[in-house]
């Protein structure tokens, strides 16, 4: 089995056009997102940064098709999003594994729905469990896993379905620092190979600079786009390079501003 | 271990009270049968096979009535969970009928379905349907929306969401509703057999009352307890097998 036979189909373009979102709070509608416009090119990895509660998950939910925007729209390769679909894989902030399925069955969930033959499903499961380092836990149930392990199953489950777009909501948040760096390197390797379109929410500026083609910094709630950084660094990045640190410092300054204003 | 000891303890206590009452003549001894008397009443009925017949007749009624009600509760529960017009039409009706104590309708069941098996089975089905329907439809419509989102974003259609997410997610609560329904079936069989039955444990108890034989009443009650705990044990074992993902060591 050559890795190329399992390589994905490449990414799709995502256009977020003037998206507004309001939630009813105590009977009054309260804005969560205000006029967010953003274009993610096919094969781009875009990181979303912003203070807690600024609307990152909400924006991801709208692109995933779980929530309708109050105003504006989202297009995928020119087609408006009206609901969830398998071309947009999601890694949830809270993992959301199927507790009645084993680790392997969770990863297999998407491929099985396509009617793929069992042998090929097994191949895919093995590949992605290897990728997240959980091969020997294949027959365990989610209750038997730690938070970080669950998170890695959720990542494997989303990628095994070979979506052209992956929406990842703090996918490495529950991992220890070492595993986190390994997963970052793995994701960046997959990305060089498969060129998916990835929207990646994180609170770690280092992680964003390591992974992203562009970093979007959002304002405090109600969320707007504050600034977009294009990271002009080589594909394989050195976390200790001076340019890396310069990006980190510039983005940190901006995020701190917003977080400080939340506290006032 | 603890269970066996507790059972033995209750038996000993019963013996002490009943034989003590006999010795001290506190209460008419006929009213408080001793374990020995119950065994004496049961022995000939075990030998001539009539006790086994009563047990079999009651068990069959319970299984049939419960089975019907469980099938209806599952079917309608599913319908209500997936189709909003059905919920709007059915739920108010069911909520209206549900609080009426089923015993109030027992005479009507005899009028409608006659004195034969049908009236008993129908009465058990009617009584056990409501709690099972309420439990099942609630658990089916309260499945965590995040699980549905996860499955939908992996490509599940509406039908696949139902089969692969809603049903397995609701299974623990469905099994619980079925266990409660079965317990209730054993609860109401006696009432159903009080009226116009010629066999069954309820009939045995009724006979004990009519012919003033408290030992037979106690025997009937004990057998119902045995039946109930056996059935519950079976259902619990089935539940543990089906839900082994929930509580793992
Ligand atoms: N279903 C909802 N009903 C009402 N308000 C909501 C709902 N979902 C989110 N909100 C509000 O919208 C805002 C944005 O929430 P969101 O979860 O998108 O934030 P976030 O940026 O993902 O935060 P975090 O970094 O803590 O995950 C918050 O103020 C939140 O209270
Ligand atoms: Mg969030």
Short mmCIF file of C-alpha atoms and ligand atoms in Angstrom, two decimals:
data_model
loop_
_atom_site.label_atom_id
_atom_site.label_comp_id
_atom_site.label_asym_id
_atom_site.label_seq_id
_atom_site.Cartn_x
_atom_site.Cartn_y
_atom_site.Cartn_z
CA UNK A 1 0.00 0.00 0.00
CA UNK A 2 1.63 3.22 -1.10
CA UNK A 3 0.79 6.32 0.92
CA UNK A 4 -0.16 8.04 -2.31
CA UNK A 5 -3.17 5.73 -2.70
CA UNK A 6 -4.60 7.19 0.50
CA UNK A 7 -3.75 10.79 -0.20
CA UNK A 8 -6.70 13.14 -0.19
CA UNK A 9 -8.20 15.02 -3.06
CA UNK A 10 -6.90 18.43 -2.02
CA UNK A 11 -8.76 21.33 -0.55
CA UNK A 12 -11.75 23.44 -1.50
CA UNK A 13 -12.15 27.19 -1.36
CA UNK A 14 -14.18 28.65 1.52
CA UNK A 15 -15.69 32.11 1.24
CA UNK A 16 -17.18 33.67 4.36
CA UNK A 17 -19.20 36.67 3.22
CA UNK A 18 -20.39 39.27 5.72
CA UNK A 19 -21.42 36.72 8.33
CA UNK A 20 -23.43 38.02 11.30
CA UNK A 21 -24.60 35.86 14.15
CA UNK A 22 -26.93 36.81 16.97
CA UNK A 23 -27.99 34.61 19.85
CA UNK A 24 -31.07 35.22 21.97
CA UNK A 25 -29.91 35.93 25.53
CA UNK A 26 -32.65 36.59 28.11
CA UNK A 27 -35.10 37.25 25.29
CA UNK A 28 -32.83 39.88 23.66
CA UNK A 29 -30.81 39.04 20.62
CA UNK A 30 -27.13 39.59 21.33
CA UNK A 31 -24.49 39.75 18.60
CA UNK A 32 -21.74 37.14 18.69
CA UNK A 33 -20.22 37.79 15.26
CA UNK A 34 -20.35 41.08 13.37
CA UNK A 35 -19.64 41.25 9.65
CA UNK A 36 -17.00 38.59 9.31
CA UNK A 37 -15.65 38.29 5.76
CA UNK A 38 -12.81 35.95 4.99
CA UNK A 39 -11.65 33.90 2.08
CA UNK A 40 -9.72 30.70 2.69
CA UNK A 41 -8.02 29.47 -0.47
CA UNK A 42 -7.95 25.84 -1.46
CA UNK A 43 -5.14 24.07 0.36
CA UNK A 44 -4.60 26.89 2.84
CA UNK A 45 -4.17 26.38 6.59
CA UNK A 46 -5.73 29.30 8.38
CA UNK A 47 -5.49 29.79 12.14
CA UNK A 48 -8.10 31.69 14.15
CA UNK A 49 -6.94 33.42 17.32
CA UNK A 50 -8.94 35.54 19.73
CA UNK A 51 -10.03 35.95 23.32
CA UNK A 52 -12.29 33.35 24.90
CA UNK A 53 -15.93 33.93 23.94
CA UNK A 54 -15.12 36.02 20.86
CA UNK A 55 -17.01 33.70 18.51
CA UNK A 56 -14.39 31.32 17.07
CA UNK A 57 -16.44 28.19 17.69
CA UNK A 58 -19.53 29.98 16.44
CA UNK A 59 -17.82 30.85 13.17
CA UNK A 60 -16.64 27.25 12.78
CA UNK A 61 -20.18 25.99 13.49
CA UNK A 62 -21.53 28.25 10.75
CA UNK A 63 -18.96 27.03 8.21
CA UNK A 64 -19.70 23.43 9.26
CA UNK A 65 -23.39 24.06 8.58
CA UNK A 66 -24.52 23.38 12.15
CA UNK A 67 -25.81 26.90 12.69
CA UNK A 68 -27.39 29.24 10.15
CA UNK A 69 -25.86 32.72 10.09
CA UNK A 70 -28.22 35.55 11.04
CA UNK A 71 -26.86 37.44 8.05
CA UNK A 72 -24.35 36.81 5.28
CA UNK A 73 -23.39 33.45 3.84
CA UNK A 74 -20.67 30.85 3.45
CA UNK A 75 -19.70 29.37 0.08
CA UNK A 76 -17.67 26.21 -0.50
CA UNK A 77 -16.23 26.13 -4.01
CA UNK A 78 -18.97 28.60 -4.93
CA UNK A 79 -21.88 26.61 -3.46
CA UNK A 80 -23.72 28.06 -0.44
CA UNK A 81 -23.56 26.00 2.74
CA UNK A 82 -27.01 24.92 3.95
CA UNK A 83 -26.10 22.12 6.33
CA UNK A 84 -23.33 19.77 7.40
CA UNK A 85 -21.65 17.51 4.85
CA UNK A 86 -18.81 15.00 4.62
CA UNK A 87 -16.59 17.32 2.56
CA UNK A 88 -16.28 19.47 5.71
CA UNK A 89 -14.76 17.40 8.49
CA UNK A 90 -14.99 18.72 12.05
CA UNK A 91 -12.77 18.18 15.09
CA UNK A 92 -14.80 19.39 18.05
CA UNK A 93 -13.45 21.27 21.04
CA UNK A 94 -15.18 18.64 23.25
CA UNK A 95 -14.12 15.62 21.08
CA UNK A 96 -17.71 14.23 20.75
CA UNK A 97 -16.75 10.59 20.17
CA UNK A 98 -19.48 7.96 19.86
CA UNK A 99 -19.24 6.33 23.29
CA UNK A 100 -20.81 3.03 22.19
CA UNK A 101 -18.17 2.47 19.49
CA UNK A 102 -14.57 1.40 19.97
CA UNK A 103 -11.70 3.64 18.93
CA UNK A 104 -11.37 1.78 15.60
CA UNK A 105 -15.14 1.90 14.98
CA UNK A 106 -15.18 5.64 15.67
CA UNK A 107 -12.44 6.23 13.09
CA UNK A 108 -14.24 3.92 10.65
CA UNK A 109 -17.58 5.72 11.01
CA UNK A 110 -17.26 7.98 7.96
CA UNK A 111 -15.63 5.52 5.54
CA UNK A 112 -18.23 2.86 6.43
CA UNK A 113 -21.07 5.23 5.52
CA UNK A 114 -19.69 5.52 2.00
CA UNK A 115 -20.12 1.76 1.56
CA UNK A 116 -16.38 1.24 1.36
CA UNK A 117 -15.32 -2.41 1.58
CA UNK A 118 -14.20 -3.67 4.99
CA UNK A 119 -10.58 -4.43 4.05
CA UNK A 120 -10.00 -0.91 2.80
CA UNK A 121 -11.71 0.54 5.91
CA UNK A 122 -9.29 -1.42 8.05
CA UNK A 123 -6.36 -0.05 6.07
CA UNK A 124 -7.53 3.50 6.60
CA UNK A 125 -8.22 2.95 10.31
CA UNK A 126 -4.74 1.46 10.78
CA UNK A 127 -3.11 4.35 8.95
CA UNK A 128 -4.81 7.09 10.95
CA UNK A 129 -4.49 5.30 14.29
CA UNK A 130 -0.78 4.96 13.59
CA UNK A 131 -0.66 8.64 12.76
CA UNK A 132 -2.11 9.63 16.13
CA UNK A 133 -0.20 6.88 17.96
CA UNK A 134 -3.23 4.93 19.16
CA UNK A 135 -2.87 1.64 17.26
CA UNK A 136 -2.69 -0.48 20.38
CA UNK A 137 -5.83 1.17 21.77
CA UNK A 138 -8.01 0.30 18.76
CA UNK A 139 -10.40 -1.94 20.66
CA UNK A 140 -10.92 0.36 23.64
CA UNK A 141 -14.08 2.38 24.24
CA UNK A 142 -13.91 6.17 24.71
CA UNK A 143 -14.61 5.93 28.48
CA UNK A 144 -11.32 4.08 28.77
CA UNK A 145 -9.28 6.91 27.23
CA UNK A 146 -7.66 10.04 28.65
CA UNK A 147 -8.70 13.46 27.35
CA UNK A 148 -5.66 13.72 25.09
CA UNK A 149 -6.28 10.26 23.66
CA UNK A 150 -9.91 11.11 22.93
CA UNK A 151 -8.78 14.25 21.16
CA UNK A 152 -6.42 12.23 18.97
CA UNK A 153 -9.23 9.77 18.10
CA UNK A 154 -11.39 12.74 17.11
CA UNK A 155 -8.63 14.00 14.80
CA UNK A 156 -8.16 10.54 13.25
CA UNK A 157 -11.92 10.17 12.78
CA UNK A 158 -12.19 13.46 10.93
CA UNK A 159 -9.16 12.88 8.70
CA UNK A 160 -10.02 9.24 7.91
CA UNK A 161 -13.17 10.47 6.17
CA UNK A 162 -10.94 12.34 3.71
CA UNK A 163 -12.72 15.71 3.79
CA UNK A 164 -11.46 18.51 1.53
CA UNK A 165 -11.99 20.99 4.36
CA UNK A 166 -11.13 20.34 8.01
CA UNK A 167 -12.53 22.58 10.73
CA UNK A 168 -10.53 22.07 13.90
CA UNK A 169 -11.61 23.67 17.18
CA UNK A 170 -8.64 23.71 19.56
CA UNK A 171 -7.80 20.17 18.46
CA UNK A 172 -4.59 19.96 20.49
CA UNK A 173 -5.90 21.73 23.60
CA UNK A 174 -5.95 18.63 25.80
CA UNK A 175 -2.50 17.35 24.83
CA UNK A 176 0.70 17.59 26.85
CA UNK A 177 3.39 19.87 25.40
CA UNK A 178 5.43 17.05 23.82
CA UNK A 179 2.50 15.25 22.20
CA UNK A 180 1.23 18.60 21.06
CA UNK A 181 4.43 19.40 19.18
CA UNK A 182 4.46 15.93 17.63
CA UNK A 183 0.86 16.39 16.48
CA UNK A 184 1.67 19.83 15.07
CA UNK A 185 4.53 18.34 13.07
CA UNK A 186 2.27 15.50 11.92
CA UNK A 187 -0.48 17.90 10.82
CA UNK A 188 2.00 20.06 8.97
CA UNK A 189 3.39 16.93 7.25
CA UNK A 190 -0.10 15.77 6.23
CA UNK A 191 -0.80 19.24 4.96
CA UNK A 192 2.31 19.27 2.76
CA UNK A 193 1.10 15.94 1.35
CA UNK A 194 -2.64 16.39 1.04
CA UNK A 195 -3.18 20.16 0.78
CA UNK A 196 -6.50 20.23 2.55
CA UNK A 197 -8.18 23.48 3.43
CA UNK A 198 -7.92 23.79 7.20
CA UNK A 199 -9.46 26.29 9.58
CA UNK A 200 -7.72 25.80 12.89
CA UNK A 201 -8.80 27.49 16.12
CA UNK A 202 -6.17 27.78 18.81
CA UNK A 203 -5.18 29.84 21.84
CA UNK A 204 -1.51 29.15 21.26
CA UNK A 205 0.22 31.81 19.21
CA UNK A 206 3.30 29.60 18.79
CA UNK A 207 1.09 26.86 17.39
CA UNK A 208 -0.55 29.30 14.97
CA UNK A 209 2.77 30.62 13.69
CA UNK A 210 4.12 27.07 13.36
CA UNK A 211 1.16 25.80 11.34
CA UNK A 212 -0.55 28.62 9.53
CA UNK A 213 -0.30 30.13 6.08
CA UNK A 214 -2.31 32.99 7.56
CA UNK A 215 -3.26 33.88 11.13
CA UNK A 216 -6.53 35.71 11.73
CA UNK A 217 -6.79 37.62 15.00
CA UNK A 218 -10.34 38.32 16.14
CA UNK A 219 -11.56 41.08 18.45
CA UNK A 220 -13.23 40.45 21.78
CA UNK A 221 -16.96 39.64 21.69
CA UNK A 222 -18.87 40.46 19.49
CA UNK A 223 -16.22 39.00 17.22
CA UNK A 224 -14.86 40.84 14.22
CA UNK A 225 -11.65 40.35 12.31
CA UNK A 226 -9.00 42.55 13.85
CA UNK A 227 -6.04 41.69 11.69
CA UNK A 228 -4.77 39.06 9.27
CA UNK A 229 -1.09 38.03 9.27
CA UNK A 230 0.40 36.20 6.31
CA UNK A 231 3.14 33.97 7.65
CA UNK A 232 5.97 34.06 5.15
CA UNK A 233 8.06 31.25 6.57
CA UNK A 234 9.35 28.07 4.89
CA UNK A 235 7.01 25.04 4.79
CA UNK A 236 9.09 23.21 7.38
CA UNK A 237 9.40 25.66 10.22
CA UNK A 238 12.00 26.20 12.89
CA UNK A 239 10.41 27.30 16.16
CA UNK A 240 13.66 28.99 17.17
CA UNK A 241 14.29 30.99 14.00
CA UNK A 242 14.38 34.78 14.60
CA UNK A 243 11.61 35.46 12.03
CA UNK A 244 9.41 32.89 13.81
CA UNK A 245 9.88 34.77 17.06
CA UNK A 246 9.16 38.12 15.37
CA UNK A 247 5.75 36.86 14.15
CA UNK A 248 5.08 35.46 17.58
CA UNK A 249 5.85 38.78 19.24
CA UNK A 250 3.75 40.84 16.81
CA UNK A 251 0.70 38.60 17.14
CA UNK A 252 1.08 38.35 20.91
CA UNK A 253 0.97 42.14 21.18
CA UNK A 254 -2.30 42.27 19.24
CA UNK A 255 -3.99 39.44 21.12
CA UNK A 256 -2.94 40.94 24.46
CA UNK A 257 -4.62 44.20 23.52
CA UNK A 258 -7.93 42.44 22.99
CA UNK A 259 -7.67 40.24 26.06
CA UNK A 260 -6.84 43.31 28.15
CA UNK A 261 -9.95 45.07 26.88
CA UNK A 262 -12.10 42.07 27.79
CA UNK A 263 -10.91 42.48 31.38
CA UNK A 264 -11.64 46.16 31.64
CA UNK B 1 -23.13 -13.14 49.26
CA UNK B 2 -24.81 -10.17 50.92
CA UNK B 3 -27.95 -10.86 48.90
CA UNK B 4 -28.15 -14.49 49.99
CA UNK B 5 -27.58 -13.45 53.59
CA UNK B 6 -30.29 -10.79 53.38
CA UNK B 7 -32.76 -13.30 51.95
CA UNK B 8 -31.93 -15.80 54.66
CA UNK B 9 -32.29 -13.05 57.26
CA UNK B 10 -35.78 -12.16 56.05
CA UNK B 11 -36.80 -15.84 56.08
CA UNK B 12 -35.51 -16.25 59.63
CA UNK B 13 -37.31 -13.08 60.72
CA UNK B 14 -40.55 -14.27 59.14
CA UNK B 15 -40.18 -17.64 60.90
CA UNK B 16 -39.46 -15.97 64.25
CA UNK B 17 -42.47 -13.65 63.99
CA UNK B 18 -44.86 -16.33 62.72
CA UNK B 19 -43.82 -19.10 65.14
CA UNK B 20 -43.42 -16.57 67.99
CA UNK B 21 -46.96 -15.37 67.36
CA UNK B 22 -48.10 -18.97 67.52
CA UNK B 23 -46.33 -19.53 70.86
CA UNK B 24 -47.49 -16.28 72.47
CA UNK B 25 -50.96 -16.30 70.85
CA UNK B 26 -50.85 -12.56 70.10
CA UNK B 27 -52.94 -12.77 66.96
CA UNK B 28 -55.13 -15.42 65.42
CA UNK B 29 -52.44 -17.82 64.06
CA UNK B 30 -54.45 -18.41 60.85
CA UNK B 31 -53.86 -14.78 59.87
CA UNK B 32 -50.07 -15.11 60.06
CA UNK B 33 -49.03 -18.23 58.14
CA UNK B 34 -45.68 -19.80 59.01
CA UNK B 35 -43.14 -20.85 56.36
CA UNK B 36 -44.08 -24.45 57.14
CA UNK B 37 -47.74 -23.82 56.37
CA UNK B 38 -46.90 -22.14 53.07
CA UNK B 39 -44.76 -25.12 52.07
CA UNK B 40 -47.58 -27.45 53.12
CA UNK B 41 -50.03 -25.57 50.85
CA UNK B 42 -47.55 -25.51 47.98
CA UNK B 43 -46.43 -29.17 48.13
CA UNK B 44 -49.55 -30.88 46.73
CA UNK B 45 -49.94 -28.18 44.06
CA UNK B 46 -46.34 -28.68 43.01
CA UNK B 47 -46.88 -32.45 42.85
CA UNK B 48 -50.01 -32.37 40.70
CA UNK B 49 -48.50 -29.72 38.43
CA UNK B 50 -51.18 -27.11 39.04
CA UNK B 51 -48.72 -24.59 40.46
CA UNK B 52 -46.55 -24.87 37.36
CA UNK B 53 -49.67 -24.30 35.25
CA UNK B 54 -50.62 -21.16 37.20
CA UNK B 55 -47.08 -19.87 36.82
CA UNK B 56 -47.03 -20.63 33.11
CA UNK B 57 -50.40 -19.00 32.48
CA UNK B 58 -49.40 -15.79 34.29
CA UNK B 59 -45.97 -15.69 32.66
CA UNK B 60 -47.45 -16.06 29.18
CA UNK B 61 -49.92 -13.24 29.83
CA UNK B 62 -47.16 -11.02 31.13
CA UNK B 63 -44.86 -11.76 28.20
CA UNK B 64 -47.62 -11.24 25.62
CA UNK B 65 -49.00 -8.06 27.16
CA UNK B 66 -45.57 -6.61 27.81
CA UNK B 67 -44.35 -7.61 24.34
CA UNK B 68 -47.27 -5.88 22.64
CA UNK B 69 -46.83 -2.75 24.72
CA UNK B 70 -43.06 -2.68 24.20
CA UNK B 71 -43.46 -3.00 20.42
CA UNK B 72 -46.07 -0.23 20.37
CA UNK B 73 -44.01 2.03 22.65
CA UNK B 74 -40.90 1.55 20.51
CA UNK B 75 -42.78 2.10 17.24
CA UNK B 76 -44.71 5.15 18.37
CA UNK B 77 -41.72 6.48 20.31
CA UNK B 78 -39.66 6.39 17.12
CA UNK B 79 -42.46 7.95 15.08
CA UNK B 80 -42.86 10.77 17.56
CA UNK B 81 -39.09 11.33 17.70
CA UNK B 82 -38.62 11.63 13.93
CA UNK B 83 -41.87 13.19 12.78
CA UNK B 84 -43.04 16.40 14.45
CA UNK B 85 -46.70 16.23 13.26
CA UNK B 86 -47.00 12.82 14.94
CA UNK B 87 -45.65 14.26 18.16
CA UNK B 88 -48.06 17.19 18.06
CA UNK B 89 -50.99 14.85 17.41
CA UNK B 90 -50.15 12.00 19.79
CA UNK B 91 -48.53 13.55 22.83
CA UNK B 92 -51.48 15.55 24.19
CA UNK B 93 -53.78 12.55 23.86
CA UNK B 94 -51.35 10.25 25.57
CA UNK B 95 -50.69 12.79 28.30
CA UNK B 96 -54.44 13.01 28.90
CA UNK B 97 -55.06 9.28 29.21
CA UNK B 98 -51.82 8.45 31.00
CA UNK B 99 -52.62 9.79 34.50
CA UNK B 100 -55.93 7.88 34.71
CA UNK B 101 -55.26 4.86 36.94
CA UNK B 102 -55.55 1.82 34.64
CA UNK B 103 -57.53 -0.08 37.26
CA UNK B 104 -60.39 2.32 36.58
CA UNK B 105 -60.63 0.80 33.13
CA UNK B 106 -60.28 -2.85 34.15
CA UNK B 107 -64.03 -3.54 34.06
CA UNK B 108 -64.20 -2.03 30.60
CA UNK B 109 -61.52 -4.44 29.39
CA UNK B 110 -63.68 -7.34 30.55
CA UNK B 111 -66.67 -5.87 28.73
CA UNK B 112 -64.71 -5.23 25.55
CA UNK B 113 -62.47 -8.26 25.39
CA UNK B 114 -64.47 -10.87 27.31
CA UNK B 115 -63.37 -13.15 30.12
CA UNK B 116 -60.70 -14.99 28.10
CA UNK B 117 -57.02 -14.34 27.64
CA UNK B 118 -57.49 -11.27 25.47
CA UNK B 119 -58.77 -9.04 28.26
CA UNK B 120 -55.81 -9.86 30.53
CA UNK B 121 -53.21 -9.42 27.82
CA UNK B 122 -54.84 -6.20 26.63
CA UNK B 123 -55.00 -4.83 30.17
CA UNK B 124 -51.32 -5.52 30.81
CA UNK B 125 -50.42 -4.03 27.44
CA UNK B 126 -52.52 -0.93 28.14
CA UNK B 127 -51.04 -0.38 31.60
CA UNK B 128 -47.41 -0.89 30.67
CA UNK B 129 -47.56 1.04 27.41
CA UNK B 130 -47.69 4.54 28.89
CA UNK B 131 -44.61 4.59 31.10
CA UNK B 132 -42.60 2.81 28.41
CA UNK B 133 -43.77 5.19 25.69
CA UNK B 134 -42.95 8.25 27.75
CA UNK B 135 -39.50 6.94 28.65
CA UNK B 136 -38.65 5.78 25.14
CA UNK B 137 -39.89 8.84 23.25
CA UNK B 138 -38.14 11.19 25.68
CA UNK B 139 -34.83 9.35 25.39
CA UNK B 140 -35.06 9.23 21.59
CA UNK B 141 -35.76 12.92 21.22
CA UNK B 142 -33.17 14.01 23.79
CA UNK B 143 -30.08 12.61 22.11
CA UNK B 144 -27.09 14.94 22.45
CA UNK B 145 -27.15 17.29 19.47
CA UNK B 146 -23.33 17.23 19.35
CA UNK B 147 -23.39 13.52 18.51
CA UNK B 148 -25.82 14.22 15.67
CA UNK B 149 -23.58 17.02 14.40
CA UNK B 150 -20.52 14.78 14.52
CA UNK B 151 -22.29 12.06 12.52
CA UNK B 152 -23.80 14.50 10.02
CA UNK B 153 -20.39 16.04 9.33
CA UNK B 154 -19.09 12.51 8.64
CA UNK B 155 -21.77 12.11 5.98
CA UNK B 156 -24.66 10.40 7.81
CA UNK B 157 -28.08 10.79 6.18
CA UNK B 158 -31.24 11.22 8.26
CA UNK B 159 -31.87 7.50 8.19
CA UNK B 160 -28.27 6.74 9.17
CA UNK B 161 -28.47 9.28 12.00
CA UNK B 162 -31.45 7.37 13.37
CA UNK B 163 -29.91 3.92 13.09
CA UNK B 164 -26.34 4.71 13.96
CA UNK B 165 -26.64 7.53 16.48
CA UNK B 166 -30.14 8.06 17.90
CA UNK B 167 -30.89 4.41 18.66
CA UNK B 168 -27.52 3.45 20.16
CA UNK B 169 -27.35 6.70 22.14
CA UNK B 170 -30.84 6.15 23.54
CA UNK B 171 -30.37 2.43 24.18
CA UNK B 172 -29.52 2.70 27.90
CA UNK B 173 -32.69 4.69 28.59
CA UNK B 174 -34.75 2.41 26.35
CA UNK B 175 -33.60 -0.64 28.26
CA UNK B 176 -34.41 1.11 31.53
CA UNK B 177 -37.93 1.93 30.28
CA UNK B 178 -38.44 -1.71 29.28
CA UNK B 179 -37.32 -2.91 32.70
CA UNK B 180 -39.73 -0.55 34.43
CA UNK B 181 -42.51 -1.70 32.09
CA UNK B 182 -41.82 -5.34 32.84
CA UNK B 183 -41.90 -4.68 36.56
CA UNK B 184 -45.23 -2.95 36.13
CA UNK B 185 -46.59 -5.92 34.15
CA UNK B 186 -45.90 -8.19 37.10
CA UNK B 187 -47.49 -5.56 39.32
CA UNK B 188 -50.78 -5.45 37.43
CA UNK B 189 -51.15 -9.11 36.43
CA UNK B 190 -52.73 -9.80 39.81
CA UNK B 191 -55.41 -7.18 39.25
CA UNK B 192 -56.12 -8.54 35.78
CA UNK B 193 -56.44 -12.07 37.13
CA UNK B 194 -58.62 -11.10 40.09
CA UNK B 195 -61.50 -10.66 37.74
CA UNK B 196 -62.82 -13.60 35.81
CA UNK B 197 -59.71 -15.71 35.52
CA UNK B 198 -59.63 -19.46 36.01
CA UNK B 199 -55.85 -19.75 36.29
CA UNK B 200 -52.78 -17.69 37.08
CA UNK B 201 -51.09 -16.39 40.22
CA UNK B 202 -53.68 -13.64 40.68
CA UNK B 203 -56.37 -16.30 40.50
CA UNK B 204 -54.51 -18.34 43.14
CA UNK B 205 -54.39 -15.34 45.45
CA UNK B 206 -58.08 -14.62 44.82
CA UNK B 207 -58.90 -18.24 45.67
CA UNK B 208 -56.91 -17.89 48.86
CA UNK B 209 -59.05 -14.90 49.74
CA UNK B 210 -62.39 -16.48 48.85
CA UNK B 211 -61.64 -19.73 50.70
CA UNK B 212 -59.91 -17.90 53.51
CA UNK B 213 -56.50 -19.51 53.07
CA UNK B 214 -53.84 -16.88 53.98
CA UNK B 215 -51.03 -19.40 53.42
CA UNK B 216 -52.03 -19.61 49.76
CA UNK B 217 -52.11 -15.81 49.47
CA UNK B 218 -48.59 -15.59 50.86
CA UNK B 219 -47.47 -18.35 48.51
CA UNK B 220 -48.88 -16.49 45.49
CA UNK B 221 -47.21 -13.27 46.55
CA UNK B 222 -43.87 -15.02 47.05
CA UNK B 223 -44.08 -16.59 43.60
CA UNK B 224 -44.74 -13.18 42.04
CA UNK B 225 -41.64 -11.91 43.81
CA UNK B 226 -39.60 -14.80 42.45
CA UNK B 227 -40.95 -14.25 38.94
CA UNK B 228 -40.20 -10.54 39.11
CA UNK B 229 -36.65 -10.89 40.35
CA UNK B 230 -35.86 -13.66 37.85
CA UNK B 231 -37.10 -11.50 34.97
CA UNK B 232 -35.25 -8.47 36.28
CA UNK B 233 -32.07 -10.51 36.59
CA UNK B 234 -32.41 -11.65 32.98
CA UNK B 235 -33.04 -8.12 31.70
CA UNK B 236 -30.13 -6.76 33.73
CA UNK B 237 -27.81 -9.38 32.27
CA UNK B 238 -28.99 -8.51 28.76
CA UNK B 239 -28.47 -4.83 29.55
CA UNK B 240 -24.92 -5.40 30.78
CA UNK B 241 -24.09 -7.28 27.60
CA UNK B 242 -25.56 -4.66 25.30
CA UNK B 243 -24.12 -1.69 27.18
CA UNK B 244 -20.67 -2.92 28.00
CA UNK B 245 -19.24 0.37 26.66
CA UNK B 246 -20.76 2.34 29.52
CA UNK B 247 -19.18 1.09 32.69
CA UNK B 248 -15.92 -0.64 31.99
CA UNK B 249 -13.45 -1.64 34.69
N1 LIG C 1 -26.14 28.61 21.69
C1 LIG C 1 -25.81 29.81 22.18
N2 LIG C 1 -26.74 30.59 22.76
C2 LIG C 1 -26.43 31.80 23.25
N3 LIG C 1 -25.20 32.33 23.20
C3 LIG C 1 -24.21 31.62 22.64
C4 LIG C 1 -24.47 30.32 22.10
N4 LIG C 1 -23.31 29.83 21.60
C5 LIG C 1 -22.38 30.79 21.83
N5 LIG C 1 -22.93 31.87 22.43
C6 LIG C 1 -22.21 33.10 22.79
O1 LIG C 1 -21.50 33.52 21.66
C7 LIG C 1 -20.22 34.00 22.03
C8 LIG C 1 -19.14 33.27 21.28
O2 LIG C 1 -19.06 31.93 21.73
P1 LIG C 1 -18.02 30.90 21.12
O3 LIG C 1 -18.26 29.59 21.73
O4 LIG C 1 -18.07 30.98 19.63
O5 LIG C 1 -16.64 31.50 21.65
P2 LIG C 1 -15.15 30.99 21.40
O6 LIG C 1 -14.43 32.07 20.72
O7 LIG C 1 -15.16 29.65 20.74
O8 LIG C 1 -14.60 30.85 22.88
P3 LIG C 1 -13.56 29.81 23.51
O9 LIG C 1 -12.20 30.27 23.08
O10 LIG C 1 -13.73 29.97 24.98
O11 LIG C 1 -13.92 28.43 23.02
C9 LIG C 1 -20.11 33.87 23.53
O12 LIG C 1 -20.40 35.12 24.10
C10 LIG C 1 -21.19 32.89 23.89
O13 LIG C 1 -21.75 33.19 25.14
MG1 LIG C 2 -14.68 27.73 21.34
#
